[in-house]
Every structure is written in C-alpha cells, then in structure tokens.
Tab-separated table of C-alpha atoms in Angstrom:
chain	number	residue	atom	x	y	z
V	1	MET	CA	9.536	-4.804	21.203
V	2	SER	CA	11.986	-2.131	20.004
V	3	TRP	CA	12.791	-0.973	16.477
V	4	CYS	CA	16.030	-1.686	14.589
V	5	THR	CA	18.077	0.766	12.552
V	6	ILE	CA	17.682	0.205	8.817
V	7	GLU	CA	19.804	1.187	5.873
V	8	SER	CA	18.876	4.306	3.912
V	9	ASN	CA	18.444	2.659	0.538
V	10	PRO	CA	15.755	2.953	-2.167
V	11	GLY	CA	15.453	-0.830	-2.513
V	12	VAL	CA	14.981	-1.224	1.258
V	13	PHE	CA	12.381	1.538	1.488
V	14	THR	CA	10.505	0.349	-1.605
V	15	GLU	CA	10.143	-3.139	-0.114
V	16	LEU	CA	9.218	-1.563	3.229
V	17	ILE	CA	6.242	0.312	1.768
V	18	GLN	CA	5.241	-2.782	-0.205
V	19	GLN	CA	5.183	-4.780	3.038
V	20	MET	CA	2.843	-2.106	4.414
V	21	HIS	CA	0.564	-2.963	1.412
V	22	VAL	CA	0.977	0.453	-0.211
V	23	LYS	CA	0.344	0.285	-3.962
V	24	GLY	CA	1.579	2.348	-6.887
V	25	ALA	CA	4.649	3.893	-5.247
V	26	GLN	CA	8.379	3.319	-5.048
V	27	VAL	CA	11.455	5.082	-3.682
V	28	GLU	CA	14.248	6.557	-5.785
V	29	GLU	CA	17.580	7.998	-4.677
V	30	LEU	CA	18.514	11.513	-5.757
V	31	TYR	CA	22.179	12.212	-6.422
V	32	SER	CA	21.636	15.824	-7.424
V	33	LEU	CA	19.222	18.643	-6.666
V	34	ASP	CA	19.334	20.027	-10.208
V	35	LEU	CA	15.966	20.699	-11.809
V	36	ASP	CA	16.375	18.036	-14.509
V	37	SER	CA	16.839	15.316	-11.872
V	38	LEU	CA	13.774	16.488	-9.944
V	39	ASP	CA	11.688	16.884	-13.101
V	40	SER	CA	12.540	13.358	-14.327
V	41	LEU	CA	10.953	11.819	-11.218
V	42	ARG	CA	7.596	13.571	-11.315
V	43	PRO	CA	5.104	13.041	-9.837
V	44	VAL	CA	7.028	13.234	-6.563
V	45	TYR	CA	4.878	12.568	-3.482
V	46	GLY	CA	7.555	13.722	-1.050
V	47	LEU	CA	11.271	13.850	-0.259
V	48	VAL	CA	13.065	12.147	2.638
V	49	PHE	CA	16.342	13.741	3.748
V	50	LEU	CA	18.906	11.894	5.890
V	51	PHE	CA	21.538	13.849	7.813
V	52	LYS	CA	23.762	13.533	10.854
V	53	TRP	CA	21.804	14.637	13.910
V	54	ARG	CA	23.501	17.182	16.164
V	55	PRO	CA	21.806	17.504	19.582
V	56	GLU	CA	23.510	20.850	20.216
V	57	GLU	CA	22.154	22.422	17.031
V	58	LYS	CA	19.359	24.917	17.637
V	59	ASP	CA	16.521	25.577	15.217
V	60	GLU	CA	14.733	28.853	15.868
V	61	ARG	CA	12.062	28.364	13.227
V	62	VAL	CA	8.464	28.501	14.400
V	63	VAL	CA	6.572	25.211	14.529
V	64	ILE	CA	2.843	25.031	13.938
V	65	THR	CA	1.066	23.950	17.098
V	66	ASP	CA	-2.406	23.962	15.522
V	67	PRO	CA	-1.792	22.441	12.077
V	68	ASN	CA	-4.137	21.874	9.165
V	69	PRO	CA	-6.483	18.986	10.183
V	70	ASN	CA	-5.761	17.375	6.802
V	71	LEU	CA	-2.060	17.167	7.674
V	72	PHE	CA	-0.877	13.958	9.335
V	73	PHE	CA	1.977	14.765	11.721
V	74	ALA	CA	3.298	12.367	14.375
V	75	ARG	CA	5.946	12.917	17.035
V	76	GLN	CA	8.760	10.392	17.136
V	77	VAL	CA	8.423	8.702	20.517
V	78	ILE	CA	10.553	5.624	19.783
V	79	ASN	CA	14.235	5.147	18.945
V	80	ASN	CA	15.361	4.039	15.480
V	81	ALA	CA	11.922	4.517	13.902
V	82	CYS	CA	12.641	7.834	12.174
V	83	ALA	CA	13.158	6.184	8.753
V	84	SER	CA	9.736	4.535	8.746
V	85	GLN	CA	8.147	7.589	10.351
V	86	ALA	CA	9.542	9.908	7.649
V	87	ILE	CA	8.101	7.612	4.984
V	88	LEU	CA	4.750	7.393	6.795
V	89	SER	CA	4.644	11.202	6.995
V	90	ILE	CA	4.520	11.234	3.201
V	91	LEU	CA	2.299	8.211	2.611
V	92	MET	CA	-0.331	9.384	5.130
V	93	ASN	CA	-0.508	12.810	3.433
V	94	CYS	CA	-1.195	11.568	-0.105
V	95	PRO	CA	-4.973	11.245	-0.467
V	96	ASP	CA	-4.668	9.950	-4.047
V	97	MET	CA	-2.394	7.052	-3.075
V	98	ASP	CA	-3.644	3.573	-2.208
V	99	ILE	CA	-2.000	3.142	1.211
V	100	GLY	CA	-3.658	-0.208	1.891
V	101	PRO	CA	-6.038	-1.328	4.670
V	102	GLU	CA	-3.585	-1.210	7.601
V	103	LEU	CA	-2.406	2.375	7.087
V	104	SER	CA	-5.924	3.498	6.148
V	105	LYS	CA	-7.264	2.173	9.463
V	106	LEU	CA	-4.390	3.803	11.360
V	107	LYS	CA	-4.983	7.139	9.636
V	108	GLU	CA	-8.705	7.066	10.382
V	109	PHE	CA	-8.203	5.903	13.976
V	110	THR	CA	-5.688	8.665	14.776
V	111	LYS	CA	-7.191	11.555	12.794
V	112	ASN	CA	-8.161	13.480	15.947
V	113	PHE	CA	-5.104	12.471	17.981
V	114	PRO	CA	-2.397	14.956	19.000
V	115	PRO	CA	1.081	14.308	17.484
V	116	GLU	CA	2.366	12.428	20.578
V	117	LEU	CA	-0.506	9.928	20.494
V	118	LYS	CA	-0.107	9.503	16.740
V	119	GLY	CA	3.525	8.556	17.412
V	120	LEU	CA	2.467	6.048	20.069
V	121	ALA	CA	-0.109	4.575	17.680
V	122	ILE	CA	2.636	4.014	15.094
V	123	ASN	CA	4.774	2.332	17.757
V	124	ASN	CA	1.894	0.020	18.678
V	125	CYS	CA	1.068	-0.901	15.068
V	126	GLU	CA	2.394	-4.436	14.756
V	127	ALA	CA	2.206	-4.481	10.941
V	128	ILE	CA	4.426	-1.384	10.577
V	129	ARG	CA	6.887	-2.537	13.233
V	130	ALA	CA	7.140	-6.028	11.696
V	131	ALA	CA	7.798	-4.555	8.231
V	132	HIS	CA	10.452	-2.230	9.688
V	133	ASN	CA	12.176	-4.901	11.790
V	134	SER	CA	12.255	-7.366	8.905
V	135	PHE	CA	15.390	-5.472	7.836
V	136	ALA	CA	17.206	-6.022	11.145
V	137	ARG	CA	20.737	-7.270	10.554
V	138	LEU	CA	21.308	-10.562	12.332
V	139	GLY	CA	24.400	-10.465	14.568
V	140	PRO	CA	26.193	-13.233	16.446
V	141	PHE	CA	25.561	-11.892	19.945
V	142	VAL	CA	23.108	-9.007	20.491
V	143	PRO	CA	20.187	-8.396	18.104
V	144	GLU	CA	20.621	-4.996	16.500
V	145	GLU	CA	17.239	-3.699	17.650
V	146	GLN	CA	18.419	-4.137	21.269
V	147	LYS	CA	21.551	-2.019	20.871
V	148	ALA	CA	21.431	1.532	22.175
V	149	ALA	CA	23.587	4.236	20.612
V	150	SER	CA	26.526	5.377	22.725
V	151	GLU	CA	27.852	8.936	22.906
V	152	GLU	CA	30.586	7.984	20.419
V	153	ASP	CA	28.141	6.651	17.836
V	154	ASP	CA	27.035	8.792	14.904
V	155	VAL	CA	23.273	9.290	14.995
V	156	TYR	CA	21.394	9.983	11.778
V	157	HIS	CA	17.921	11.378	11.387
V	158	PHE	CA	15.272	11.441	8.649
V	159	ILE	CA	12.888	14.310	7.895
V	160	SER	CA	10.228	14.720	5.208
V	161	TYR	CA	9.259	17.460	2.775
V	162	LEU	CA	5.958	17.523	0.929
V	163	PRO	CA	3.097	19.800	-0.163
V	164	VAL	CA	-0.297	19.560	1.532
V	165	ASP	CA	-3.263	21.785	0.569
V	166	GLY	CA	-1.089	24.394	-1.114
V	167	VAL	CA	1.536	24.636	1.660
V	168	LEU	CA	5.041	23.165	1.629
V	169	TYR	CA	5.861	21.478	4.947
V	170	GLU	CA	8.924	20.123	6.690
V	171	LEU	CA	7.909	17.237	8.945
V	172	ASP	CA	10.413	16.316	11.649
V	173	GLY	CA	9.205	13.875	14.297
V	174	LEU	CA	11.635	15.317	16.856
V	175	LYS	CA	9.915	18.716	16.750
V	176	GLU	CA	6.725	19.792	18.479
V	177	GLY	CA	4.918	20.314	15.189
V	178	PRO	CA	5.317	20.774	11.429
V	179	ILE	CA	7.188	23.725	9.925
V	180	SER	CA	5.603	25.690	7.075
V	181	LEU	CA	8.040	26.606	4.316
V	182	GLY	CA	5.508	28.789	2.520
V	183	GLN	CA	2.613	28.690	0.104
V	184	CYS	CA	3.054	26.637	-3.052
V	185	THR	CA	0.713	26.197	-5.978
V	186	GLY	CA	0.067	22.891	-7.670
V	187	GLY	CA	0.369	19.384	-6.298
V	188	HIS	CA	2.698	16.393	-6.333
V	189	GLY	CA	2.912	16.339	-10.114
V	190	ASP	CA	4.015	19.970	-10.425
V	191	MET	CA	7.476	21.512	-10.221
V	192	ASP	CA	6.411	24.417	-7.971
V	193	TRP	CA	7.007	22.724	-4.624
V	194	LEU	CA	10.209	21.076	-5.859
V	195	LEU	CA	11.536	24.497	-6.878
V	196	MET	CA	10.736	25.739	-3.359
V	197	VAL	CA	12.276	22.820	-1.476
V	198	GLN	CA	15.467	22.718	-3.562
V	199	PRO	CA	17.197	25.712	-1.861
V	200	VAL	CA	15.976	24.595	1.592
V	201	ILE	CA	17.736	21.227	1.331
V	202	GLN	CA	20.749	22.760	-0.405
V	203	GLU	CA	21.195	25.267	2.428
V	204	ARG	CA	21.017	22.476	4.986
V	205	ILE	CA	23.719	20.502	3.164
V	206	GLU	CA	25.994	23.543	2.781
V	207	ARG	CA	25.617	24.409	6.458
V	208	HIS	CA	27.360	21.170	7.429
V	209	SER	CA	29.496	20.552	4.339
V	210	ASN	CA	32.736	21.559	6.084
V	211	SER	CA	32.458	18.803	8.678
V	212	GLU	CA	30.014	16.292	7.183
V	213	ILE	CA	29.605	14.753	3.742
V	214	ARG	CA	27.180	11.943	4.570
V	215	PHE	CA	23.769	13.033	3.346
V	216	ASN	CA	21.090	11.059	1.572
V	217	LEU	CA	18.050	12.286	-0.339
V	218	LEU	CA	15.247	9.936	-1.358
V	219	ALA	CA	12.054	10.608	-3.297
V	220	ILE	CA	8.795	8.725	-2.945
V	221	VAL	CA	7.437	8.644	-6.479
V	222	LYS	CA	4.786	6.957	-8.557
V	223	ASN	CA	5.634	3.385	-9.560
V	224	ARG	CA	7.724	3.835	-12.711
V	225	LYS	CA	6.865	0.510	-14.333
V	226	GLU	CA	3.139	1.215	-13.983
V	227	MET	CA	3.663	4.678	-15.504
V	228	TYR	CA	5.656	3.348	-18.465
V	229	THR	CA	3.197	0.472	-18.995
V	230	ALA	CA	0.277	2.928	-19.188
V	231	GLU	CA	2.328	5.097	-21.554
V	232	LEU	CA	3.103	2.050	-23.721
V	233	LYS	CA	-0.584	1.090	-23.981
V	234	GLU	CA	-1.507	4.602	-25.138
V	235	LEU	CA	1.281	4.557	-27.725
V	236	GLN	CA	0.122	1.162	-29.024
V	237	LYS	CA	-3.430	2.496	-29.382
V	238	ARG	CA	-2.088	5.517	-31.242
V	239	ARG	CA	-0.095	3.268	-33.576
V	240	GLU	CA	-3.236	1.244	-34.339
V	241	ARG	CA	-5.115	4.419	-35.281
V	242	ILE	CA	-2.291	5.543	-37.574
V	243	LEU	CA	-2.144	2.104	-39.209
V	244	GLN	CA	-5.877	2.287	-39.906
V	245	GLN	CA	-5.496	5.745	-41.446
V	246	LEU	CA	-2.564	4.600	-43.574
V	247	ALA	CA	-4.573	1.581	-44.762
V	248	ALA	CA	-7.438	3.880	-45.747
V	249	PHE	CA	-5.079	6.094	-47.765
V	250	GLN	CA	-3.636	3.055	-49.558
V	251	ALA	CA	-7.110	1.700	-50.340
V	252	GLU	CA	-8.020	5.015	-51.952
V	253	ARG	CA	-4.641	5.182	-53.741
V	254	LEU	CA	-3.764	8.506	-52.075
V	255	VAL	CA	-0.197	7.597	-51.186
V	256	ASP	CA	1.144	10.780	-52.795
V	257	ASN	CA	-1.010	12.883	-50.500
V	258	GLY	CA	0.858	15.148	-48.051
V	259	ASN	CA	-1.208	13.735	-45.190
V	260	TYR	CA	0.102	10.272	-46.030
V	261	GLU	CA	3.691	11.469	-45.560
V	262	SER	CA	2.730	13.151	-42.309
V	263	LEU	CA	1.207	9.901	-41.040
V	264	ASN	CA	4.350	7.987	-41.967
V	265	LYS	CA	6.405	10.465	-39.982
V	266	SER	CA	4.037	10.107	-37.018
V	267	MET	CA	4.334	6.331	-37.269
V	268	SER	CA	8.131	6.544	-37.047
V	269	GLU	CA	7.890	8.782	-33.973
V	270	VAL	CA	5.392	6.461	-32.277
V	271	ASN	CA	7.528	3.395	-32.999
V	272	ALA	CA	10.551	5.134	-31.465
V	273	ALA	CA	8.485	6.083	-28.406
V	274	ILE	CA	7.217	2.496	-28.059
V	275	GLU	CA	10.787	1.203	-28.179
V	276	SER	CA	11.851	3.754	-25.535
V	277	ALA	CA	8.935	2.888	-23.207
V	278	THR	CA	9.642	-0.838	-23.587
V	279	GLU	CA	13.311	-0.294	-22.669
V	280	LYS	CA	12.292	1.714	-19.583
V	281	ILE	CA	9.963	-1.097	-18.441
V	282	LEU	CA	12.756	-3.655	-18.825
V	283	MET	CA	15.135	-1.401	-16.862
V	284	GLU	CA	12.603	-1.092	-14.032
V	285	GLU	CA	12.106	-4.862	-13.939
V	286	GLU	CA	15.874	-5.368	-13.779
V	287	LYS	CA	16.187	-2.762	-11.011
V	288	PHE	CA	13.489	-4.403	-8.877
V	289	LYS	CA	15.104	-7.800	-9.444
V	290	LYS	CA	18.420	-6.379	-8.206
V	291	TRP	CA	16.715	-4.817	-5.174
V	292	ARG	CA	15.049	-8.134	-4.275
V	293	THR	CA	18.384	-9.951	-4.442
V	294	GLU	CA	20.116	-7.317	-2.302
V	295	ASN	CA	17.327	-7.394	0.298
V	296	ILE	CA	17.463	-11.197	0.537
V	297	ARG	CA	21.182	-10.904	1.263
V	298	ARG	CA	20.562	-8.153	3.824
V	299	LYS	CA	18.106	-10.318	5.727
V	300	HIS	CA	19.968	-13.619	5.469
V	301	ASN	CA	21.677	-14.953	8.585
V	302	TYR	CA	25.229	-15.879	7.560
V	303	ILE	CA	26.351	-16.809	11.106
V	304	PRO	CA	25.622	-20.591	10.901
V	305	PHE	CA	27.511	-20.800	7.601
V	306	LEU	CA	30.533	-18.923	8.989
V	307	PHE	CA	30.520	-20.971	12.185
V	308	ASN	CA	30.528	-24.254	10.280
V	309	PHE	CA	33.139	-22.973	7.843
V	310	LEU	CA	35.503	-22.138	10.722
V	311	LYS	CA	34.721	-25.484	12.343
V	312	ILE	CA	35.695	-27.353	9.161
V	313	LEU	CA	38.919	-25.350	8.867
V	314	ALA	CA	39.752	-26.218	12.495
V	315	GLU	CA	39.059	-29.921	11.914
V	316	LYS	CA	41.427	-29.878	8.942
V	317	LYS	CA	44.119	-28.117	11.018
V	318	GLN	CA	43.960	-25.108	8.690
V	319	LEU	CA	42.403	-22.481	10.972
V	320	LYS	CA	45.374	-21.787	13.277
V	321	PRO	CA	47.892	-21.304	10.412
V	322	LEU	CA	45.483	-18.854	8.740
V	323	ILE	CA	45.136	-16.896	11.987
V	324	GLU	CA	48.918	-16.714	12.408
V	325	LYS	CA	49.323	-15.610	8.808
V	326	ALA	CA	46.722	-12.867	9.315
V	327	LYS	CA	48.505	-11.675	12.474
V	328	GLN	CA	51.837	-11.492	10.645
V	329	LYS	CA	50.251	-9.554	7.794
V	330	THR	CA	48.684	-7.105	10.258
V	331	SER	CA	51.977	-6.602	12.114
V	332	ALA	CA	53.857	-5.994	8.849
V	333	SER	CA	51.409	-3.310	7.742
V	334	LYS	CA	51.843	-1.253	10.964
C-alpha cells in the first residue's frame, strides 16, 4: 500500500503523533523566526521545514556517512512519506520523550540498520502508515494515495533540524546521510541550537524568495496544556504557603510588619500568575477542540452527500437551470 500526501498543518501533525501513541508532545506553526517566537515555544524538540523541492538544485555540503550511533537517520525510500519521516526523525532522536510502544520497538529493531533499511522499516510499519494515511482526502474517482505527481505538479519536501549529543543536524531523507551544522551546547530546552538554526533556515528562504513564497515551519514542542497545568499546580501550592504565613502573622497580630506587606504583594503576583496559567490552559483546550473539528472535516467523505444533493436537484428539475446559469455567469466574466 502506498502513502498519501498530507497537509502541512499543526493540527494534522499533532493528531498524527498522537495516533502513533507519542505522549507529551504537540506541533506548533511558526510564523516568524524572531527570537521571541522561538523562545516562547521552548522546549523545542525539533523544527520541520517545508519547501518546494527543486530536482535541479545542487547541494555541495558534506553528508556524514558514518553518523553518531545515537542519531536515528532514515533514507526516504517511499513517495509522499516525507512529512511523517521528518516528524519521526525528531521523535526518534528525543530520548526523554515517551514515543510509545510501536515507535520504541521500531527504534530498537532498526538501531544497527543502515539508513536505507531504516527507511524500508518505516515503510513496512503498518501502524505508522495507517496513521499517515488516515488523513488521505477522499476523492470521487482515484484515491489520493494512488496518484503520482506529474512533471507539472509542484512537489514539496520536509526536512528536520534538531540537536543530538551537542551537534545540530539537518536530516533530509533524500540525502545519503545527515548534515552537521556545527557544535551546539545545551539541549532541547535551551536557546543555543535555535540561535544556530535561525540563520540556516532564513538563508534557505531568502535563496528562493524571488520565485517562491510557499514555505512552512513547524516546531515539535512539549505539550503546552501539560506544561501550564504543572505550572498552575506549583502556583497553587505557593499560594497555600503564603496563605499559611499570612494567617500566622494575623494570629500574632503582626499585620504592621514589613514582611506582612511583602507577603501580600507576593499573593497578588501569584494570583495574577494563576489567572494567566488558567487562561493559557483554556486556550489550549479550545485550540485542540478546533483541531479535532477540522480533522474530522478533512477525513469526512462528502461525495455521497453531494451526489444525493445533485440527484434531488435533478428530480426537482432545478439542476439544469442552475448549470445554465453558471455557464452564463462564466461566459460573462471572460
């Protein structure tokens, strides 16, 4: 069975990794490469960059043919799988992430495989392929996963950027091996590697900006709701401690004490932080609800509805007049 093309969308990719039973992660879209945008998403496990693939473009950079054994790198040996493969390149290189039983078994099984065999193993993994193809758009004639791109079609490609063992890598399944972008200190939670990758992606965008504006940058990050929930619990514990201290001051009639005023100020700050964290949790819940609705619509087969709608119009003698009206409108606009 082949693989379908899927939309580059944070809601799609978040559900995709959830279907692979990965826990504690989600995908966010980046609209800017400025440092504030990157900093607001930390910890960032990796970046996925989408661009228009140009077969004539040459890349003279040296690829690593004998990479770090801790680095998972797979060649892309199947069409249309580059989106899932770019995501897997990040998930499989995050030892602190719970990637679930299926990906854990795949990672262990392929740890001594060369990149080509790793790519074949991904292709043969039914769980990954089923999760990927669940986003196939249902068409009236030919299933999308069976369509091959023609020479006139635009072809887009996904590559990954992430730090592994103190080195920043570019992972492109169409290349023979990974590309080292240099040494970087810190890990996924630090800004160091993001500062390094920022000019690399910016240069790639500027190189094609005269003829191409369709780029997409996605970040695989820690689940935001889980982060804000943990933050909220800590703030609530801190508020309880302050309340106990304030109660002790009141019991000893030391309300004029400078420490009492300081505690009151701290209480106001904690309450404001609790309100902010609660709002962020609600925003995340609303965002995931929106993503679920959009994904249901993406996967729904509207063909039977449209067929029956046209059939009813025809039975009521309304279809032909509508077609003629549409033709007249088209002719008038030319």
